[in-house]
PDB file of C-alpha atoms in Angstrom:
ATOM      1  CA  ARG A   1       1.022 -21.989   1.207  1.00 52.00           C
ATOM      2  CA  PHE A   2       2.468 -24.505   3.306  1.00 53.00           C
ATOM      3  CA  THR A   3       5.176 -25.392   6.015  1.00 56.00           C
ATOM      4  CA  THR A   4       8.657 -27.233   5.352  1.00 54.00           C
ATOM      5  CA  SER A   5       7.354 -29.898   7.558  1.00 54.00           C
ATOM      6  CA  GLU A   6       4.496 -30.287   4.819  1.00 59.00           C
ATOM      7  CA  LEU A   7       7.276 -30.826   2.134  1.00 64.00           C
ATOM      8  CA  LEU A   8       8.449 -34.369   1.895  1.00 74.00           C
ATOM      9  CA  PHE A   9      10.605 -36.346  -1.007  1.00 73.00           C
ATOM     10  CA  SER A  10      10.106 -39.886  -1.124  1.00 77.00           C
ATOM     11  CA  GLU A  11      12.977 -42.280  -0.449  1.00 73.00           C
ATOM     12  CA  ASP A  12      14.136 -42.576  -4.085  1.00 77.00           C
ATOM     13  CA  GLY A  13      13.696 -38.980  -5.013  1.00 73.00           C
ATOM     14  CA  THR A  14      10.822 -39.431  -7.587  1.00 84.00           C
ATOM     15  CA  ASN A  15       8.087 -38.119  -6.006  1.00 82.00           C
ATOM     16  CA  LEU A  16       7.606 -34.679  -3.945  1.00 78.00           C
ATOM     17  CA  SER A  17       4.640 -34.697  -1.556  1.00 80.00           C
ATOM     18  CA  VAL A  18       3.417 -31.361  -0.670  1.00 70.00           C
ATOM     19  CA  ASN A  19       0.741 -30.954   1.919  1.00 64.00           C
ATOM     20  CA  GLY A  20      -0.763 -34.099   0.969  1.00 72.00           C
ATOM     21  CA  THR A  21      -0.621 -33.657  -2.624  1.00 81.00           C
ATOM     22  CA  THR A  22       2.172 -35.732  -4.792  1.00 85.00           C
ATOM     23  CA  PHE A  23       3.976 -34.494  -7.845  1.00 81.00           C
ATOM     24  CA  GLN A  24       6.769 -36.350  -9.891  1.00 81.00           C
ATOM     25  CA  THR A  25       9.773 -34.692  -9.688  1.00 78.00           C
ATOM     26  CA  SER A  26      10.799 -34.632 -13.023  1.00 78.00           C
ATOM     27  CA  GLU A  27       7.911 -32.820 -13.935  1.00 78.00           C
ATOM     28  CA  ILE A  28       8.952 -29.724 -11.234  1.00 75.00           C
ATOM     29  CA  ASP A  29      10.926 -27.099 -12.674  1.00 74.00           C
ATOM     30  CA  SER A  30      11.483 -24.880  -9.494  1.00 63.00           C
ATOM     31  CA  ILE A  31      10.447 -24.464  -6.116  1.00 63.00           C
ATOM     32  CA  MET A  32       9.875 -20.858  -4.938  1.00 59.00           C
ATOM     33  CA  VAL A  33       9.925 -20.483  -1.067  1.00 63.00           C
ATOM     34  CA  VAL A  34       8.654 -17.643   0.332  1.00 75.00           C
ATOM     35  CA  HIS A  35       9.301 -16.635   4.124  1.00 85.00           C
ATOM     36  CA  THR A  36       6.414 -15.319   6.408  1.00 93.00           C
ATOM     37  CA  VAL A  37       6.899 -12.963   9.098  1.00 96.00           C
ATOM     38  CA  THR A  38       3.859 -12.676  11.702  1.00 97.00           C
ATOM     39  CA  VAL A  39       3.358  -9.458  13.753  1.00 97.00           C
ATOM     40  CA  THR A  40       0.783  -9.851  16.413  1.00 98.00           C
ATOM     41  CA  TYR A  41      -0.325  -6.856  18.304  1.00 97.00           C
ATOM     42  CA  ASN A  42      -2.107  -7.504  21.633  1.00 98.00           C
ATOM     43  CA  GLY A  43      -2.569  -4.477  23.886  1.00 97.00           C
ATOM     44  CA  ALA A  44       0.719  -2.457  24.998  1.00 96.00           C
ATOM     45  CA  GLN A  45       2.860  -5.295  23.519  1.00 97.00           C
ATOM     46  CA  ALA A  46       3.569  -7.026  20.069  1.00 97.00           C
ATOM     47  CA  THR A  47       5.104 -10.317  19.205  1.00 98.00           C
ATOM     48  CA  VAL A  48       7.275 -10.805  16.044  1.00 98.00           C
ATOM     49  CA  ASP A  49       7.619 -14.324  14.624  1.00 97.00           C
ATOM     50  CA  LEU A  50      10.227 -14.253  11.929  1.00 95.00           C
ATOM     51  CA  GLY A  51       9.721 -18.128  11.080  1.00 89.00           C
ATOM     52  CA  HIS A  52      12.931 -19.276   8.756  1.00 85.00           C
ATOM     53  CA  ALA A  53      13.305 -15.578   7.117  1.00 90.00           C
ATOM     54  CA  PRO A  54      16.604 -14.788   6.359  1.00 90.00           C
ATOM     55  CA  GLY A  55      18.539 -11.664   6.985  1.00 93.00           C
ATOM     56  CA  VAL A  56      15.336 -10.083   8.736  1.00 95.00           C
ATOM     57  CA  THR A  57      15.885  -8.625  12.249  1.00 96.00           C
ATOM     58  CA  TYR A  58      13.660  -6.539  14.230  1.00 96.00           C
ATOM     59  CA  THR A  59      13.319  -4.408  17.547  1.00 95.00           C
ATOM     60  CA  THR A  60      10.132  -3.647  19.675  1.00 95.00           C
ATOM     61  CA  ASP A  61       9.446  -0.920  22.240  1.00 92.00           C
ATOM     62  CA  GLY A  62       6.147  -2.169  23.243  1.00 94.00           C
ATOM     63  CA  ALA A  63       3.979  -2.182  20.623  1.00 94.00           C
ATOM     64  CA  HIS A  64       5.951  -0.533  18.391  1.00 93.00           C
ATOM     65  CA  VAL A  65       7.772  -2.674  15.589  1.00 95.00           C
ATOM     66  CA  ASN A  66      10.967  -1.886  13.549  1.00 94.00           C
ATOM     67  CA  ILE A  67      11.806  -4.678  11.247  1.00 96.00           C
ATOM     68  CA  VAL A  68      14.690  -4.266   9.031  1.00 95.00           C
ATOM     69  CA  SER A  69      15.568  -6.527   6.150  1.00 95.00           C
ATOM     70  CA  THR A  70      19.015  -6.940   4.266  1.00 94.00           C
ATOM     71  CA  ASN A  71      17.362 -10.034   2.049  1.00 88.00           C
ATOM     72  CA  THR A  72      18.140  -9.302  -1.754  1.00 84.00           C
ATOM     73  CA  LYS A  73      17.008 -12.764  -2.776  1.00 84.00           C
ATOM     74  CA  ASP A  74      14.103 -14.345  -1.069  1.00 81.00           C
ATOM     75  CA  GLU A  75      10.696 -12.496  -1.179  1.00 83.00           C
ATOM     76  CA  LEU A  76       9.261 -11.552   2.213  1.00 93.00           C
ATOM     77  CA  GLU A  77       5.603 -11.867   3.274  1.00 96.00           C
ATOM     78  CA  PHE A  78       4.505 -10.054   6.387  1.00 97.00           C
ATOM     79  CA  VAL A  79       1.104 -10.793   8.247  1.00 97.00           C
ATOM     80  CA  LEU A  80      -0.289  -8.099  10.542  1.00 97.00           C
ATOM     81  CA  GLN A  81      -2.897  -8.624  12.891  1.00 97.00           C
ATOM     82  CA  GLY A  82      -4.217  -8.192  16.457  1.00 98.00           C
ATOM     83  CA  GLU A  83      -5.068  -4.670  18.041  1.00 97.00           C
ATOM     84  CA  SER A  84      -3.198  -2.024  19.988  1.00 95.00           C
ATOM     85  CA  THR A  85      -3.974   1.768  20.827  1.00 94.00           C
ATOM     86  CA  GLN A  86      -0.393   2.443  21.561  1.00 93.00           C
ATOM     87  CA  GLY A  87       1.461   0.592  18.695  1.00 93.00           C
ATOM     88  CA  SER A  88       2.942   1.082  14.951  1.00 93.00           C
ATOM     89  CA  LEU A  89       4.727  -0.927  12.335  1.00 94.00           C
ATOM     90  CA  THR A  90       8.146   0.452  10.683  1.00 94.00           C
ATOM     91  CA  TYR A  91       9.552  -1.779   7.725  1.00 95.00           C
ATOM     92  CA  THR A  92      13.123  -1.052   6.031  1.00 94.00           C
ATOM     93  CA  GLY A  93      14.028  -3.346   3.037  1.00 94.00           C
ATOM     94  CA  SER A  94      15.281  -3.366  -0.694  1.00 92.00           C
ATOM     95  CA  LEU A  95      13.111  -6.240  -2.057  1.00 92.00           C
ATOM     96  CA  LYS A  96       9.709  -6.392  -3.484  1.00 92.00           C
ATOM     97  CA  CYS A  97       7.574  -7.871  -0.622  1.00 94.00           C
ATOM     98  CA  LYS A  98       3.660  -8.684   0.586  1.00 96.00           C
ATOM     99  CA  PHE A  99       2.055  -7.328   3.381  1.00 97.00           C
ATOM    100  CA  TYR A 100      -1.384  -9.082   4.473  1.00 98.00           C
ATOM    101  CA  LEU A 101      -3.634  -7.106   6.935  1.00 97.00           C
ATOM    102  CA  ASN A 102      -5.552  -9.567   8.973  1.00 98.00           C
ATOM    103  CA  GLY A 103      -8.015  -7.820  10.946  1.00 98.00           C
ATOM    104  CA  LEU A 104      -5.333  -5.442  12.236  1.00 97.00           C
ATOM    105  CA  LYS A 105      -6.399  -2.288  14.571  1.00 97.00           C
ATOM    106  CA  LEU A 106      -3.432  -0.359  15.376  1.00 95.00           C
ATOM    107  CA  THR A 107      -3.296   3.325  16.719  1.00 94.00           C
ATOM    108  CA  SER A 108       0.154   5.013  17.252  1.00 92.00           C
ATOM    109  CA  ASN A 109       0.682   7.365  20.273  1.00 88.00           C
ATOM    110  CA  LYS A 110       4.239   8.395  19.086  1.00 79.00           C
ATOM    111  CA  GLY A 111       3.907  10.059  15.718  1.00 56.00           C
ATOM    112  CA  ALA A 112       7.161  10.463  14.285  1.00 41.00           C
ATOM    113  CA  ALA A 113       9.450   9.288  17.037  1.00 35.00           C
ATOM    114  CA  ILE A 114       8.995   5.946  15.266  1.00 37.00           C
ATOM    115  CA  GLY A 115      10.892   5.042  12.095  1.00 39.00           C
ATOM    116  CA  ALA A 116      12.205   7.336   9.427  1.00 40.00           C
ATOM    117  CA  ASP A 117       9.077   9.043   8.864  1.00 46.00           C
ATOM    118  CA  GLY A 118       6.626   7.704  11.597  1.00 50.00           C
ATOM    119  CA  GLY A 119       2.820   6.997  11.407  1.00 70.00           C
ATOM    120  CA  VAL A 120       0.997   3.631  11.704  1.00 83.00           C
ATOM    121  CA  ILE A 121       2.675   1.573   8.908  1.00 87.00           C
ATOM    122  CA  ASP A 122       5.713   3.323   7.516  1.00 90.00           C
ATOM    123  CA  ILE A 123       7.235   0.925   4.537  1.00 91.00           C
ATOM    124  CA  GLN A 124      10.619   2.193   3.739  1.00 90.00           C
ATOM    125  CA  CYS A 125      10.823   0.276   0.526  1.00 91.00           C
ATOM    126  CA  GLY A 126      11.252   1.649  -2.931  1.00 86.00           C
ATOM    127  CA  LYS A 127       9.895  -1.540  -4.854  1.00 89.00           C
ATOM    128  CA  ARG A 128       6.576  -2.968  -5.325  1.00 91.00           C
ATOM    129  CA  VAL A 129       4.698  -3.409  -2.147  1.00 95.00           C
ATOM    130  CA  ASP A 130       1.662  -5.764  -2.273  1.00 97.00           C
ATOM    131  CA  LEU A 131      -0.655  -4.873   0.629  1.00 97.00           C
ATOM    132  CA  ILE A 132      -3.451  -7.433   0.768  1.00 98.00           C
ATOM    133  CA  LEU A 133      -6.732  -7.210   2.811  1.00 98.00           C
ATOM    134  CA  ASN A 134      -7.433 -10.763   3.756  1.00 98.00           C
ATOM    135  CA  ASP A 135     -11.094 -11.276   2.677  1.00 97.00           C
ATOM    136  CA  GLY A 136     -13.789 -10.766   5.443  1.00 97.00           C
ATOM    137  CA  THR A 137     -11.256  -8.653   7.766  1.00 98.00           C
ATOM    138  CA  GLU A 138     -12.012  -5.154   9.022  1.00 98.00           C
ATOM    139  CA  ASN A 139      -8.439  -2.951   9.386  1.00 97.00           C
ATOM    140  CA  ILE A 140      -8.095   0.084  11.075  1.00 97.00           C
ATOM    141  CA  LEU A 141      -5.022   2.463  11.396  1.00 96.00           C
ATOM    142  CA  VAL A 142      -4.974   6.004  13.210  1.00 94.00           C
ATOM    143  CA  ASP A 143      -1.555   7.580  13.554  1.00 92.00           C
ATOM    144  CA  ALA A 144      -0.882  10.179  16.504  1.00 91.00           C
ATOM    145  CA  PRO A 145      -1.187  14.006  16.288  1.00 90.00           C
ATOM    146  CA  ASN A 146       1.357  16.581  16.105  1.00 85.00           C
ATOM    147  CA  GLY A 147       4.121  14.422  14.472  1.00 84.00           C
ATOM    148  CA  GLN A 148       6.118  14.876  11.672  1.00 84.00           C
ATOM    149  CA  GLN A 149       5.202  11.608   9.664  1.00 88.00           C
ATOM    150  CA  LYS A 150       3.777  12.015   5.960  1.00 92.00           C
ATOM    151  CA  ALA A 151       0.846   9.654   6.498  1.00 93.00           C
ATOM    152  CA  ALA A 152      -0.656   7.428   8.653  1.00 94.00           C
ATOM    153  CA  LEU A 153      -0.112   4.729   5.955  1.00 95.00           C
ATOM    154  CA  TYR A 154       2.951   5.404   4.340  1.00 94.00           C
ATOM    155  CA  CYS A 155       5.030   3.618   1.256  1.00 93.00           C
ATOM    156  CA  LYS A 156       8.194   4.558  -0.458  1.00 92.00           C
ATOM    157  CA  GLY A 157       7.847   2.477  -3.156  1.00 91.00           C
ATOM    158  CA  HIS A 158       4.468   1.642  -5.196  1.00 94.00           C
ATOM    159  CA  VAL A 159       1.676  -0.034  -3.851  1.00 96.00           C
ATOM    160  CA  GLU A 160      -0.478  -2.485  -5.260  1.00 97.00           C
ATOM    161  CA  LEU A 161      -3.594  -3.212  -3.287  1.00 98.00           C
ATOM    162  CA  SER A 162      -5.878  -6.345  -3.662  1.00 98.00           C
ATOM    163  CA  GLY A 163      -8.301  -8.602  -1.312  1.00 98.00           C
ATOM    164  CA  GLY A 164     -11.990  -8.387   0.110  1.00 97.00           C
ATOM    165  CA  GLY A 165     -11.136  -6.947   3.275  1.00 98.00           C
ATOM    166  CA  SER A 166     -11.671  -3.324   4.461  1.00 98.00           C
ATOM    167  CA  LEU A 167      -9.226  -0.787   5.617  1.00 97.00           C
ATOM    168  CA  THR A 168     -10.100   2.655   7.374  1.00 97.00           C
ATOM    169  CA  VAL A 169      -7.310   5.078   7.966  1.00 96.00           C
ATOM    170  CA  THR A 170      -7.493   8.212   9.688  1.00 96.00           C
ATOM    171  CA  GLY A 171      -4.628  10.747   9.484  1.00 94.00           C
ATOM    172  CA  LYS A 172      -3.826  13.204  12.422  1.00 93.00           C
ATOM    173  CA  SER A 173      -0.606  14.688  11.130  1.00 93.00           C
ATOM    174  CA  LYS A 174      -0.700  15.074   7.636  1.00 94.00           C
ATOM    175  CA  HIS A 175      -1.993  12.530   4.971  1.00 95.00           C
ATOM    176  CA  GLY A 176      -4.255   9.449   5.586  1.00 95.00           C
ATOM    177  CA  ILE A 177      -2.579   7.388   2.954  1.00 96.00           C
ATOM    178  CA  ALA A 178       0.901   8.245   0.750  1.00 95.00           C
ATOM    179  CA  THR A 179       2.807   6.820  -1.574  1.00 95.00           C
ATOM    180  CA  ASN A 180       6.086   7.975  -3.208  1.00 93.00           C
ATOM    181  CA  GLU A 181       5.424   6.442  -6.233  1.00 95.00           C
ATOM    182  CA  TYR A 182       2.287   4.720  -8.017  1.00 96.00           C
ATOM    183  CA  MET A 183      -0.710   3.228  -6.188  1.00 97.00           C
ATOM    184  CA  HIS A 184      -2.709   0.185  -8.073  1.00 98.00           C
ATOM    185  CA  LEU A 185      -5.958  -0.614  -7.049  1.00 98.00           C
ATOM    186  CA  LYS A 186      -6.545  -4.110  -8.096  1.00 97.00           C
ATOM    187  CA  GLU A 187     -10.291  -5.515  -9.642  1.00 96.00           C
ATOM    188  CA  SER A 188      -9.986  -7.616  -6.612  1.00 95.00           C
ATOM    189  CA  SER A 189      -9.708  -4.558  -3.840  1.00 97.00           C
ATOM    190  CA  GLY A 190     -11.968  -4.192  -1.165  1.00 97.00           C
ATOM    191  CA  LYS A 191     -13.299  -1.430   0.718  1.00 98.00           C
ATOM    192  CA  ILE A 192     -10.852   1.709   1.473  1.00 98.00           C
ATOM    193  CA  LEU A 193     -12.100   4.396   3.760  1.00 98.00           C
ATOM    194  CA  VAL A 194     -10.323   7.586   4.678  1.00 98.00           C
ATOM    195  CA  LYS A 195     -12.241   9.119   7.794  1.00 97.00           C
ATOM    196  CA  GLY A 196      -9.925  12.015   8.337  1.00 97.00           C
ATOM    197  CA  ALA A 197      -6.740  13.775   7.355  1.00 97.00           C
ATOM    198  CA  VAL A 198      -5.150  16.947   8.482  1.00 97.00           C
ATOM    199  CA  SER A 199      -4.073  17.220   4.822  1.00 97.00           C
ATOM    200  CA  ASP A 200      -4.698  15.133   2.049  1.00 98.00           C
ATOM    201  CA  ALA A 201      -6.938  12.121   2.382  1.00 98.00           C
ATOM    202  CA  MET A 202      -5.111   9.940  -0.309  1.00 98.00           C
ATOM    203  CA  HIS A 203      -1.681  11.599  -1.619  1.00 98.00           C
ATOM    204  CA  ILE A 204      -0.063   9.852  -4.563  1.00 97.00           C
ATOM    205  CA  GLY A 205       3.039  10.036  -6.022  1.00 94.00           C
ATOM    206  CA  GLN A 206       3.526   8.893  -9.989  1.00 95.00           C
ATOM    207  CA  TYR A 207       0.177   7.693 -10.691  1.00 97.00           C
ATOM    208  CA  PHE A 208      -2.996   6.182  -9.254  1.00 98.00           C
ATOM    209  CA  LEU A 209      -4.596   3.378 -11.491  1.00 98.00           C
ATOM    210  CA  MET A 210      -8.030   2.250 -10.029  1.00 98.00           C
ATOM    211  CA  ASN A 211      -9.412  -1.212 -11.490  1.00 97.00           C
ATOM    212  CA  GLY A 212     -11.534  -2.249  -9.006  1.00 97.00           C
ATOM    213  CA  GLY A 213     -12.878  -1.639  -5.322  1.00 98.00           C
ATOM    214  CA  SER A 214     -14.323   1.186  -3.330  1.00 98.00           C
ATOM    215  CA  VAL A 215     -12.870   4.389  -2.047  1.00 98.00           C
ATOM    216  CA  GLU A 216     -14.484   6.556   0.126  1.00 98.00           C
ATOM    217  CA  LEU A 217     -12.809   9.840   1.181  1.00 98.00           C
ATOM    218  CA  SER A 218     -14.250  12.369   3.657  1.00 98.00           C
ATOM    219  CA  GLY A 219     -13.148  14.878   6.602  1.00 97.00           C
ATOM    220  CA  GLN A 220      -9.465  15.575   5.091  1.00 98.00           C
ATOM    221  CA  LYS A 221      -8.444  19.449   5.608  1.00 97.00           C
ATOM    222  CA  GLY A 222      -6.605  19.136   2.128  1.00 97.00           C
ATOM    223  CA  ASP A 223      -7.673  17.561  -1.160  1.00 98.00           C
ATOM    224  CA  GLY A 224      -9.256  14.381  -1.703  1.00 98.00           C
ATOM    225  CA  LEU A 225      -7.009  12.647  -3.809  1.00 98.00           C
ATOM    226  CA  GLN A 226      -4.070  14.246  -5.131  1.00 98.00           C
ATOM    227  CA  VAL A 227      -1.804  12.784  -7.980  1.00 98.00           C
ATOM    228  CA  GLU A 228       1.600  14.327  -8.209  1.00 95.00           C
ATOM    229  CA  THR A 229       4.485  14.196 -10.879  1.00 95.00           C
ATOM    230  CA  ASP A 230       7.334  12.126  -9.594  1.00 89.00           C
ATOM    231  CA  SER A 231      10.291  14.646  -9.959  1.00 87.00           C
ATOM    232  CA  VAL A 232      14.178  14.246  -9.637  1.00 84.00           C
ATOM    233  CA  SER A 233      16.774  17.111  -8.432  1.00 83.00           C
ATOM    234  CA  ILE A 234      18.985  18.924 -10.553  1.00 85.00           C
ATOM    235  CA  SER A 235      22.339  18.323  -9.625  1.00 80.00           C
ATOM    236  CA  GLY A 236      24.072  21.173  -7.255  1.00 79.00           C
ATOM    237  CA  THR A 237      21.095  23.149  -7.438  1.00 83.00           C
ATOM    238  CA  ASN A 238      17.733  23.017  -5.197  1.00 82.00           C
ATOM    239  CA  GLU A 239      15.699  22.873  -8.339  1.00 86.00           C
ATOM    240  CA  LYS A 240      13.653  19.603  -9.433  1.00 84.00           C
ATOM    241  CA  VAL A 241      12.269  18.702 -12.695  1.00 88.00           C
ATOM    242  CA  GLU A 242      10.121  15.894 -13.926  1.00 90.00           C
ATOM    243  CA  ASP A 243      11.242  12.590 -13.575  1.00 89.00           C
ATOM    244  CA  THR A 244      10.981  11.214 -17.266  1.00 90.00           C
ATOM    245  CA  THR A 245      11.830   7.587 -16.907  1.00 90.00           C
ATOM    246  CA  LYS A 246       8.458   6.830 -14.762  1.00 91.00           C
ATOM    247  CA  VAL A 247       5.712   5.715 -16.795  1.00 94.00           C
ATOM    248  CA  ASN A 248       2.460   7.563 -16.620  1.00 96.00           C
ATOM    249  CA  ASN A 249       3.987  10.292 -14.280  1.00 97.00           C
ATOM    250  CA  GLY A 250       1.199  12.459 -12.892  1.00 96.00           C
ATOM    251  CA  MET A 251      -1.647  10.781 -14.453  1.00 97.00           C
ATOM    252  CA  MET A 252      -4.813   9.066 -13.054  1.00 98.00           C
ATOM    253  CA  PHE A 253      -6.701   6.006 -14.426  1.00 97.00           C
ATOM    254  CA  LEU A 254     -10.093   4.937 -13.437  1.00 96.00           C
ATOM    255  CA  ASN A 255     -10.906   1.941 -15.195  1.00 95.00           C
ATOM    256  CA  GLY A 256     -13.576   0.366 -12.546  1.00 96.00           C
ATOM    257  CA  GLY A 257     -14.692   0.318  -9.026  1.00 97.00           C
ATOM    258  CA  GLU A 258     -16.302   3.389  -6.953  1.00 98.00           C
ATOM    259  CA  LEU A 259     -14.849   6.754  -5.800  1.00 98.00           C
ATOM    260  CA  ARG A 260     -16.857   8.788  -3.321  1.00 98.00           C
ATOM    261  CA  ILE A 261     -15.158  11.976  -2.238  1.00 98.00           C
ATOM    262  CA  LEU A 262     -16.770  14.722   0.297  1.00 97.00           C
ATOM    263  CA  THR A 263     -14.736  17.618   0.476  1.00 96.00           C
ATOM    264  CA  THR A 264     -16.293  20.591   3.110  1.00 95.00           C
ATOM    265  CA  GLU A 265     -12.819  22.679   3.345  1.00 96.00           C
ATOM    266  CA  ASP A 266     -12.453  25.982   1.436  1.00 96.00           C
ATOM    267  CA  CYS A 267     -10.319  25.954  -1.783  1.00 95.00           C
ATOM    268  CA  THR A 268      -9.542  22.572  -2.175  1.00 97.00           C
ATOM    269  CA  GLU A 269      -9.857  19.932  -4.408  1.00 97.00           C
ATOM    270  CA  SER A 270     -12.003  16.559  -4.607  1.00 97.00           C
ATOM    271  CA  ILE A 271      -9.554  14.986  -7.291  1.00 98.00           C
ATOM    272  CA  LYS A 272      -6.159  16.926  -8.091  1.00 97.00           C
ATOM    273  CA  VAL A 273      -4.328  15.626 -11.074  1.00 98.00           C
ATOM    274  CA  SER A 274      -0.738  16.929 -12.277  1.00 96.00           C
ATOM    275  CA  LYS A 275      -1.160  15.898 -15.783  1.00 96.00           C
ATOM    276  CA  ASP A 276      -3.847  13.527 -17.592  1.00 97.00           C
ATOM    277  CA  LEU A 277      -6.959  11.883 -16.099  1.00 97.00           C
ATOM    278  CA  THR A 278      -8.214   9.125 -18.199  1.00 96.00           C
ATOM    279  CA  ILE A 279     -11.944   7.393 -17.502  1.00 95.00           C
ATOM    280  CA  THR A 280     -12.745   3.991 -19.197  1.00 94.00           C
ATOM    281  CA  GLY A 281     -15.122   2.882 -16.345  1.00 93.00           C
ATOM    282  CA  GLY A 282     -16.522   2.814 -13.144  1.00 95.00           C
ATOM    283  CA  ILE A 283     -18.303   5.370 -10.769  1.00 95.00           C
ATOM    284  CA  ILE A 284     -17.049   8.987  -9.307  1.00 96.00           C
ATOM    285  CA  ARG A 285     -19.467  10.747  -6.775  1.00 97.00           C
ATOM    286  CA  ILE A 286     -18.127  14.008  -5.768  1.00 97.00           C
ATOM    287  CA  ASN A 287     -19.563  16.579  -2.988  1.00 96.00           C
ATOM    288  CA  SER A 288     -17.937  19.643  -2.662  1.00 94.00           C
ATOM    289  CA  THR A 289     -19.201  22.113  -0.568  1.00 93.00           C
ATOM    290  CA  GLY A 290     -16.446  24.509   0.420  1.00 92.00           C
ATOM    291  CA  ASP A 291     -16.357  27.817  -0.706  1.00 95.00           C
ATOM    292  CA  GLY A 292     -13.821  28.108  -4.090  1.00 93.00           C
ATOM    293  CA  CYS A 293     -13.404  24.401  -3.948  1.00 92.00           C
ATOM    294  CA  LYS A 294     -13.299  22.266  -7.091  1.00 94.00           C
ATOM    295  CA  GLY A 295     -14.713  18.930  -7.683  1.00 95.00           C
ATOM    296  CA  ILE A 296     -12.155  17.741 -10.225  1.00 96.00           C
ATOM    297  CA  SER A 297      -8.845  20.038 -10.870  1.00 96.00           C
ATOM    298  CA  VAL A 298      -6.462  18.643 -13.699  1.00 97.00           C
ATOM    299  CA  THR A 299      -3.525  20.519 -15.191  1.00 96.00           C
ATOM    300  CA  GLY A 300      -3.610  18.095 -18.517  1.00 95.00           C
ATOM    301  CA  ASN A 301      -6.425  16.673 -20.292  1.00 95.00           C
ATOM    302  CA  VAL A 302      -9.695  14.656 -19.070  1.00 94.00           C
ATOM    303  CA  LEU A 303      -9.904  11.765 -21.403  1.00 94.00           C
ATOM    304  CA  ILE A 304     -13.524   9.565 -21.489  1.00 91.00           C
ATOM    305  CA  ASN A 305     -12.619   6.250 -23.238  1.00 84.00           C
ATOM    306  CA  LYS A 306     -15.233   3.773 -24.693  1.00 67.00           C
ATOM    307  CA  ASP A 307     -12.389   1.105 -24.959  1.00 60.00           C
ATOM    308  CA  ASN A 308     -10.247  -0.635 -22.315  1.00 56.00           C
ATOM    309  CA  SER A 309      -7.007   0.232 -23.570  1.00 55.00           C
ATOM    310  CA  TYR A 310      -5.534   1.136 -20.087  1.00 54.00           C
ATOM    311  CA  PRO A 311      -2.811   0.227 -17.938  1.00 56.00           C
ATOM    312  CA  GLN A 312      -3.426  -3.451 -16.180  1.00 55.00           C
TER     313      GLN A 312
END
């Protein structure tokens, strides 16, 4: 990663120097420019540095930040850092993007008054969203009570999570973490903790894929980890049917890492999957103590594989 001031061409155009390293231009096929937007929280205020990101605008209300991107060509990266007990971030855009959590400690005091769904981080992007926990950082998200937001951390699209840091989430209105489409925890994922939620600790659409990392769920009033089948509405009716265009719809894959769930509420499930659960590795530790609660509830099949032929 470098700034444009560190990208220098020689006078004759035969060489390109990038951050002190020289390349021959004849050997360069392409150069990808990634635009970085930095949001820094500091108490009751937040500052936004757009850099040179095209098509990106923002508004702030104290430490509540609303970013809108009309960019459909250039990849965007967002760095979120700092601390506030009265802040949030809402992002709306139509292109895949990356969010780096760099020691972010954020509590919302407005709930659903912020953005389309509210919460602490609300990502209104239906494409792939890379969520990176910077190595060695501790990140904490707590949303406001009595709101209409879907979760303290919500993404309209699908989330691919990586990075060796930690993320602790508390959902005071509904879920702790929720996605409309799938969530993928990569092998490099750090530690994810949901320490409380009014409803489910994690509520995932389409499918859940865990290849690494550590997930600990506790204090939820609903299910621990619920995976739903993505559906579409039937035209002219209020009915919905399964979206057959979605791969692995309603499924869960555990291939690595460790999943710990403590369930204490009556008639809840620690793991609830609307179709198949496939296990090829990793560790599951469940403690369900409520009356009528279940450790694992699967509508389809539970498959224990001895090979590694699982989605990547």
